[in-house]
Structure formats: C-alpha cells, structure tokens
Amino acid sequence: MTPKLKPLAEQTMVITGASSGIGLVTARMAAKAGAAVVVAARNGAALENLVHTIREEGGRAAHVVCDVGREADIARVVETAVREFAGFDTWVNNAGISIFGRLWEVPMDDWHRMFDTVYWGTVHGSLAAVRHYRDRDVPGAIVNIGSFFGDKAPAVQSSYASAKFAVHGFTGSLRQEVESEGWPMSISLIHPGRIDTPYNEHAGNYMPMQPVHRGMIYPPEAVAEAILWCAAHPKRDMFVGSQAKFAAMMGAVAPRLTDRIMEVLMYTGQQSRTRKANGDHERALYEAGYGGHERGTHEPHWLRGGSLYVKATKRPALTAAAILGIGTLAVALARRGGAGATYGPAAPPVSEQDRPAPQADRSFGVAEVALPVEA
C-alpha cells in the first residue's frame, strides 16, 4: 500500500539531532515550509534558541532535551508532539556521531556509546513512530539518515560504518514488515555523502591529527531537501550527491579495487595536514557538543551548491538517466583499474610550506574519480 502523505505545510515533523548540522537545517527549512516541528537533541540551549527563532518568524515549534539512546527519552518526545500538536506525521531519525581511529584503538565503551546514538536511537525512534501511526490508524513517514559509509565501509571510521550498516539493514527490514501488514507508512533511507556540518568537530578521535573533510563536500541543505521530499512523497532511498551513489556502485561493481583505493587514501585523507589532535578523544560522545552551528571547519575543499542527484531523484526520468551515467562510469573505472593496477603506501602529509596555493582540493578518494559534474 502506497501511503498518502500530507503536504509538508500540513505536517508536524519530529527531528532528532536538531541542535546542529543536518537536523538544524532541516528544522529551519521545514518550519519555513509551514510544518510544525518538534526538535530533539541533548543540547537544550541550542534547541531553545532554535525554537525561539522559528516562533519569532511565525512558525510553530517545540523542543525536548533528549538522548535518543534512551527509550524513555524517545517516549517523552512522542508525548511532547501529542501534547503540543496532537501528534506527528513524519519522524526523522537524524541524531548521530562518529569516531575516528583504527578498530583496535577505539575503546569498547566508545563503540557502545556510539551505537546507542546511531543505531539504537534509530530503532527507538522508528518503533515509536510505527506505534504512533498504527495505533491512530493514520498514514505517516519515517525518514532514517544512513550514510554512504553504510553502503561501502571505510577504514578509520569503522565503528561508525558498522552502525550505519546496521541502520540500513534495520530500515530495510522495518519497511518489509510494515508493508506486509498493509500499514500506510513510508519508510525512507537517506544516503548522504560528505556534508558540510560540525561532524568532525563532534566526533571522537584517536588519530594523531584533527579529523577533517577534504575534497567534494555537499551543503546540509541538500540533505534537508531530500528529507523534506521523503516526508511528503513516499520514497525508498535517496542519495545525496553523485558522490554517495558512485561510492555504492563502485563497491558493488568492483569491490576489491574499491577496497584497495580506500586502504591507500582514507587514513591520511580524513586527517588535517596541519592541526594536531587536541587530546579530547571522546568529544561529544558522552555529552552534548556545541550546538547552533550548521557548518563545520574544513581544509581546502570543493563545496557544492547543492545536489543535482537529489533533484533528479525527485523526477523519475532524470533518476534513470543519472543512474545510467554513473553506472557506465563505475564499470569503465573498474575495467581500467583491474589487472596490472599497483598500489603503494599513502604519501606523507604535505606541510603548509610545501603545499601549492589551493583552489579546490578535490581528492576525496574512491567516490570522486571523474565524478559527473553537479551544480
């Protein structure tokens, strides 16, 4: 059964992880589109400021200080949505955090804490939304934020990739079970590439240098656009950027080649060349990180203005053309990089003195070799 979802302007949306980055931008864009929003995160001050701003601009909003890893906190979010707006129509599981470091360097307590947020937060939120829609016999949407690292696992962010793979698997199983019951619910999975948010600033870090984004980066508005589309239009998957789709397709078409490229590039490619780690390994794992910021701090990069892949996905004919083009590119690269390819150790970091004056460092690695151009 394909559910008939309300127009965005008639909806109430619950958004977790709304104190910064993707969640913050999504809440602002949803409110401007006319939706009421219930925003949840651990940073109460950032949420209060967000709600105040939305209300000043004529919007409707409420907030809940919440740790999504605790099922009781999720229950309070539901109670707030029911009390303030008589329920909700879309639930967005966005809260997340990463850890940088090799598998054996990250303490098990950090692994568990990160899974509490990324995986169990998604499970708690999704099941709360299912019960809400089922018990009221109303259509509704659940939008889970995955990752292109949930399609192709990288080195160095192994714990995060593991959690996102779990999110992807859970979302697929949830969709099948809901559809088998005939319940009018849309279950969507968003696959973002690298996004310009405080992702690295919040992440736990066990590398010698600060984690950074380099290469192609997409604005958080591109992810928010995908989320808001799924809130009103049933959609199984949406990839944010050809970067994300290309990484998934390369991993499927040429898995060993993709592994080797990532082995060489990912360790140095995710570290700053100039800024040493500050020794704060846990950062926002166990307490709220700084909030109210949409963007992060990055080294020379190529910041896109948006994602044409998202816009194409909203139009089926363009989607088919985009997938055909990216698939052709992936096959060509797989053939080119087959027999005879050699791999050496990653080059050492380049000092500021030796680095040429950067215009745009487009060296993402596996997902940015001859990518299709997007605006």
XYZ file of C-alpha atoms in Angstrom:
375
model
C 0.000 0.000 0.000
C 1.398 3.392 -1.004
C 0.523 5.832 1.787
C -0.995 9.194 1.003
C 1.170 11.588 2.992
C 0.128 15.096 3.953
C 1.630 18.124 2.204
C 4.566 19.466 4.193
C 2.710 22.631 5.225
C 0.069 20.498 6.969
C 2.517 18.288 8.827
C 4.130 18.061 12.232
C 7.675 16.723 11.997
C 9.843 15.246 14.734
C 13.561 15.743 14.075
C 16.265 14.258 16.290
C 19.796 15.607 16.377
C 18.350 19.043 15.646
C 20.829 21.193 17.575
C 23.362 21.408 14.724
C 24.179 20.376 11.191
C 21.640 18.474 9.105
C 18.995 18.367 11.833
C 19.212 22.097 12.478
C 18.968 22.978 8.785
C 16.099 20.528 8.259
C 14.134 22.020 11.148
C 14.592 25.552 9.820
C 13.613 24.578 6.280
C 10.602 22.554 7.458
C 9.350 25.449 9.567
C 9.739 27.864 6.649
C 7.700 25.443 4.525
C 4.872 25.658 7.064
C 5.383 22.469 9.062
C 5.267 22.398 12.842
C 8.483 20.929 14.231
C 9.373 19.077 17.408
C 13.148 19.225 17.733
C 15.135 16.903 19.974
C 18.793 16.760 20.997
C 20.983 16.798 24.108
C 21.877 20.496 23.814
C 18.952 22.265 25.452
C 20.281 25.803 24.966
C 20.684 25.313 21.209
C 17.165 23.885 20.952
C 15.672 26.786 22.907
C 17.347 29.267 20.566
C 16.096 27.368 17.528
C 12.503 27.237 18.775
C 12.604 30.924 19.730
C 13.800 31.882 16.239
C 11.181 29.742 14.496
C 8.386 31.209 16.604
C 9.629 34.764 16.042
C 9.379 34.110 12.307
C 5.784 32.927 12.681
C 6.455 29.206 12.777
C 5.357 26.517 15.209
C 7.914 24.605 17.233
C 8.577 22.763 20.477
C 11.712 21.125 21.836
C 12.706 18.183 24.016
C 16.116 17.647 25.603
C 16.664 14.038 24.691
C 19.267 11.286 24.485
C 17.975 9.098 21.664
C 19.833 6.104 23.062
C 17.344 6.041 25.947
C 13.938 4.680 25.051
C 12.308 6.654 27.871
C 13.591 9.896 26.332
C 12.047 8.977 22.988
C 8.733 8.407 24.782
C 8.945 11.990 26.084
C 9.424 13.264 22.542
C 6.237 11.477 21.478
C 4.374 12.892 24.480
C 5.515 16.416 23.617
C 4.404 16.092 19.988
C 0.992 14.818 21.075
C 0.572 17.499 23.730
C 1.713 20.440 21.585
C 0.451 19.447 18.134
C -1.895 16.468 18.646
C 0.645 14.066 17.150
C 3.109 13.970 14.273
C 3.202 12.953 10.618
C 6.925 12.462 9.945
C 9.671 11.209 12.243
C 13.277 11.922 11.193
C 15.995 9.825 12.855
C 18.968 12.088 12.310
C 20.965 12.035 15.570
C 24.431 10.641 15.041
C 28.101 10.858 15.886
C 31.260 9.250 14.549
C 34.601 8.041 15.899
C 37.893 8.288 14.006
C 40.515 5.662 14.747
C 41.596 2.176 13.817
C 39.425 -0.653 15.096
C 41.806 -1.721 17.842
C 42.421 1.842 19.037
C 38.821 2.703 19.941
C 37.722 1.627 23.455
C 34.704 -0.660 23.630
C 32.848 1.847 25.819
C 33.065 4.328 22.941
C 31.784 1.720 20.490
C 28.780 1.025 22.711
C 28.060 4.721 23.228
C 28.228 5.461 19.516
C 25.893 2.540 18.725
C 23.483 3.829 21.386
C 23.117 7.048 19.419
C 23.429 5.988 15.789
C 21.770 2.567 15.796
C 19.621 2.279 18.919
C 18.465 5.873 18.536
C 17.162 4.953 15.081
C 15.499 1.801 16.406
C 13.834 3.583 19.342
C 12.585 6.439 17.162
C 11.357 4.225 14.336
C 9.402 1.886 16.592
C 7.864 4.806 18.482
C 6.703 6.266 15.163
C 5.319 2.929 13.944
C 3.279 2.526 17.125
C 2.009 6.102 16.854
C 0.798 5.700 13.253
C -0.551 2.180 13.806
C -2.500 2.971 16.959
C -4.066 6.059 15.362
C -4.637 4.319 12.025
C -3.113 7.250 10.143
C -0.520 7.409 7.358
C 2.932 8.625 8.287
C 6.565 8.776 7.240
C 9.772 7.612 8.886
C 12.979 9.048 7.431
C 16.210 7.438 8.611
C 19.560 9.063 7.936
C 22.026 6.490 6.707
C 25.372 7.166 5.062
C 27.367 6.236 2.014
C 29.639 4.623 4.629
C 26.671 2.333 5.292
C 26.928 1.219 1.655
C 30.719 0.911 1.456
C 32.685 0.748 4.707
C 35.873 2.827 5.003
C 38.945 2.437 7.130
C 39.323 4.678 10.185
C 35.577 5.226 10.731
C 34.929 1.514 11.202
C 32.647 1.849 14.218
C 30.517 4.495 12.507
C 30.309 2.458 9.302
C 29.280 -0.613 11.308
C 26.479 1.333 12.975
C 25.294 2.779 9.657
C 25.296 -0.668 8.042
C 23.069 -1.732 10.943
C 20.798 1.270 10.335
C 20.497 0.343 6.657
C 19.652 -3.270 7.497
C 17.141 -2.296 10.167
C 15.435 0.174 7.828
C 15.061 -2.441 5.095
C 13.596 -4.998 7.499
C 11.263 -2.421 9.022
C 9.967 -1.440 5.582
C 9.224 -5.049 4.656
C 7.418 -5.779 7.910
C 5.321 -2.607 7.759
C 4.377 -3.279 4.135
C 3.496 -6.900 4.894
C 0.995 -5.632 7.481
C -0.570 -3.270 4.955
C 0.035 -0.259 7.191
C 0.100 3.077 5.317
C 3.622 4.101 6.302
C 6.505 5.325 4.169
C 9.973 4.170 5.291
C 12.782 6.148 3.647
C 16.564 5.900 3.886
C 18.785 8.878 3.067
C 22.360 8.161 1.901
C 24.411 11.361 2.379
C 27.943 11.785 1.113
C 30.342 14.147 2.870
C 28.335 17.057 4.226
C 29.447 20.472 5.478
C 28.419 20.135 9.142
C 30.245 20.021 12.522
C 30.534 16.243 12.030
C 34.303 16.185 12.576
C 34.213 18.628 15.486
C 31.757 16.414 17.382
C 33.366 13.061 16.548
C 35.545 11.044 18.883
C 39.127 10.998 17.637
C 42.020 8.580 18.142
C 44.115 9.792 15.205
C 47.238 11.948 15.652
C 45.716 14.847 13.688
C 42.311 16.506 13.752
C 39.681 14.834 11.537
C 38.618 16.939 8.567
C 36.607 16.859 5.375
C 38.619 17.433 2.221
C 37.572 17.123 -1.383
C 33.956 17.300 -2.501
C 31.516 18.401 0.208
C 27.771 18.988 -0.055
C 25.804 21.590 1.924
C 23.428 20.371 4.653
C 20.568 21.969 2.723
C 20.952 19.215 0.110
C 20.274 16.548 2.745
C 17.398 18.577 4.189
C 15.882 18.842 0.708
C 15.945 15.045 0.425
C 14.440 14.604 3.897
C 11.595 17.034 3.242
C 10.821 15.395 -0.090
C 10.546 11.989 1.592
C 8.314 13.467 4.289
C 5.642 14.239 1.706
C 6.414 11.726 -1.071
C 6.937 8.008 -0.360
C 10.478 7.184 -1.456
C 12.558 4.122 -0.609
C 16.074 5.600 -0.939
C 17.582 8.984 -1.724
C 21.291 9.512 -2.313
C 22.614 12.991 -1.616
C 25.096 13.677 -4.360
C 26.519 11.549 -7.138
C 29.426 11.039 -4.721
C 27.279 8.812 -2.497
C 25.683 6.865 -5.360
C 29.021 6.419 -7.101
C 30.666 5.024 -3.949
C 27.873 2.479 -3.512
C 28.003 1.419 -7.172
C 31.800 1.169 -7.250
C 31.679 -1.003 -4.140
C 29.193 -3.312 -5.862
C 30.817 -3.395 -9.311
C 34.481 -3.533 -8.235
C 34.630 -4.296 -4.506
C 38.294 -5.314 -4.348
C 39.503 -2.346 -6.356
C 37.429 -0.052 -4.164
C 38.904 -1.646 -1.041
C 42.449 -1.061 -2.257
C 41.816 2.557 -3.147
C 40.256 3.212 0.245
C 43.109 1.420 2.041
C 45.589 3.805 0.457
C 43.643 7.038 0.743
C 41.290 7.002 3.706
C 43.705 7.175 6.658
C 45.580 10.289 5.550
C 42.599 11.652 3.625
C 40.500 12.087 6.772
C 43.148 13.897 8.826
C 44.232 17.507 8.876
C 47.626 18.209 7.376
C 48.358 20.958 9.886
C 46.210 20.655 13.029
C 47.219 18.149 15.670
C 44.591 16.292 17.672
C 43.641 18.125 20.843
C 43.644 15.000 23.008
C 39.897 15.148 23.680
C 39.190 11.629 22.453
C 35.534 11.448 23.431
C 34.307 14.905 22.397
C 30.503 14.773 22.048
C 30.142 11.025 22.616
C 29.072 11.299 26.237
C 27.754 14.852 26.463
C 26.244 17.421 24.140
C 28.611 19.033 21.682
C 28.455 22.701 20.830
C 25.177 23.496 19.111
C 23.588 26.105 16.901
C 26.066 25.649 14.037
C 25.042 24.403 10.617
C 28.548 24.168 9.127
C 31.889 22.701 10.116
C 35.531 23.679 9.667
C 37.328 22.036 6.758
C 40.595 22.202 4.876
C 40.654 23.249 1.202
C 37.644 21.627 -0.373
C 35.133 21.779 -3.179
C 31.814 22.868 -1.692
C 28.914 22.153 -3.974
C 25.951 24.495 -4.142
C 23.521 21.580 -3.882
C 22.907 18.109 -5.265
C 21.521 17.647 -8.736
C 21.249 13.947 -7.880
C 18.641 14.800 -5.237
C 16.773 16.958 -7.723
C 16.962 14.203 -10.344
C 15.669 11.612 -7.868
C 12.557 13.725 -7.399
C 11.909 13.247 -11.138
C 11.961 9.557 -12.198
C 13.075 10.135 -15.794
C 16.097 12.113 -14.642
C 16.852 9.486 -11.995
C 17.151 6.768 -14.636
C 19.483 8.934 -16.693
C 21.624 9.766 -13.666
C 21.967 6.112 -12.604
C 22.817 5.043 -16.162
C 25.545 7.668 -16.394
C 27.075 6.847 -13.019
C 26.840 3.097 -13.675
C 28.645 3.471 -17.003
C 31.376 5.460 -15.262
C 31.752 2.862 -12.487
C 32.113 -0.015 -14.984
C 34.670 1.929 -17.025
C 36.750 2.686 -13.947
C 36.544 -0.916 -12.765
C 37.888 -2.141 -16.122
C 40.604 0.492 -16.168
C 41.741 -0.366 -12.647
C 41.753 -4.156 -12.995
C 44.781 -6.253 -13.912
C 48.103 -4.519 -13.569
C 46.983 -1.886 -11.087
C 49.554 -1.204 -8.396
C 49.164 0.362 -5.005
C 51.779 1.915 -2.802
C 51.801 3.431 0.665
C 49.952 6.664 1.204
C 52.037 9.778 0.718
C 53.057 11.592 3.907
C 51.135 14.714 4.863
C 52.189 17.828 2.993
C 53.357 20.753 5.078
C 51.817 24.184 4.706
C 55.107 25.460 3.238
C 55.249 22.745 0.580
C 51.580 22.802 -0.322
C 50.750 24.698 -3.521
C 48.283 27.519 -3.126
C 44.988 25.584 -3.050
C 41.949 26.457 -5.087
C 39.924 23.335 -4.555
C 41.315 20.089 -3.170
C 39.098 17.582 -4.946
C 40.921 14.488 -3.696
C 38.160 12.649 -1.934
C 39.372 9.214 -2.927
C 37.123 6.365 -4.016
C 33.992 8.381 -4.663
C 35.459 11.294 -6.563
C 37.360 9.880 -9.505
C 35.995 11.618 -12.602
C 32.652 12.291 -10.992
C 29.793 13.721 -13.006
C 29.555 17.469 -12.573
C 26.807 18.839 -10.349
C 25.783 22.406 -9.621
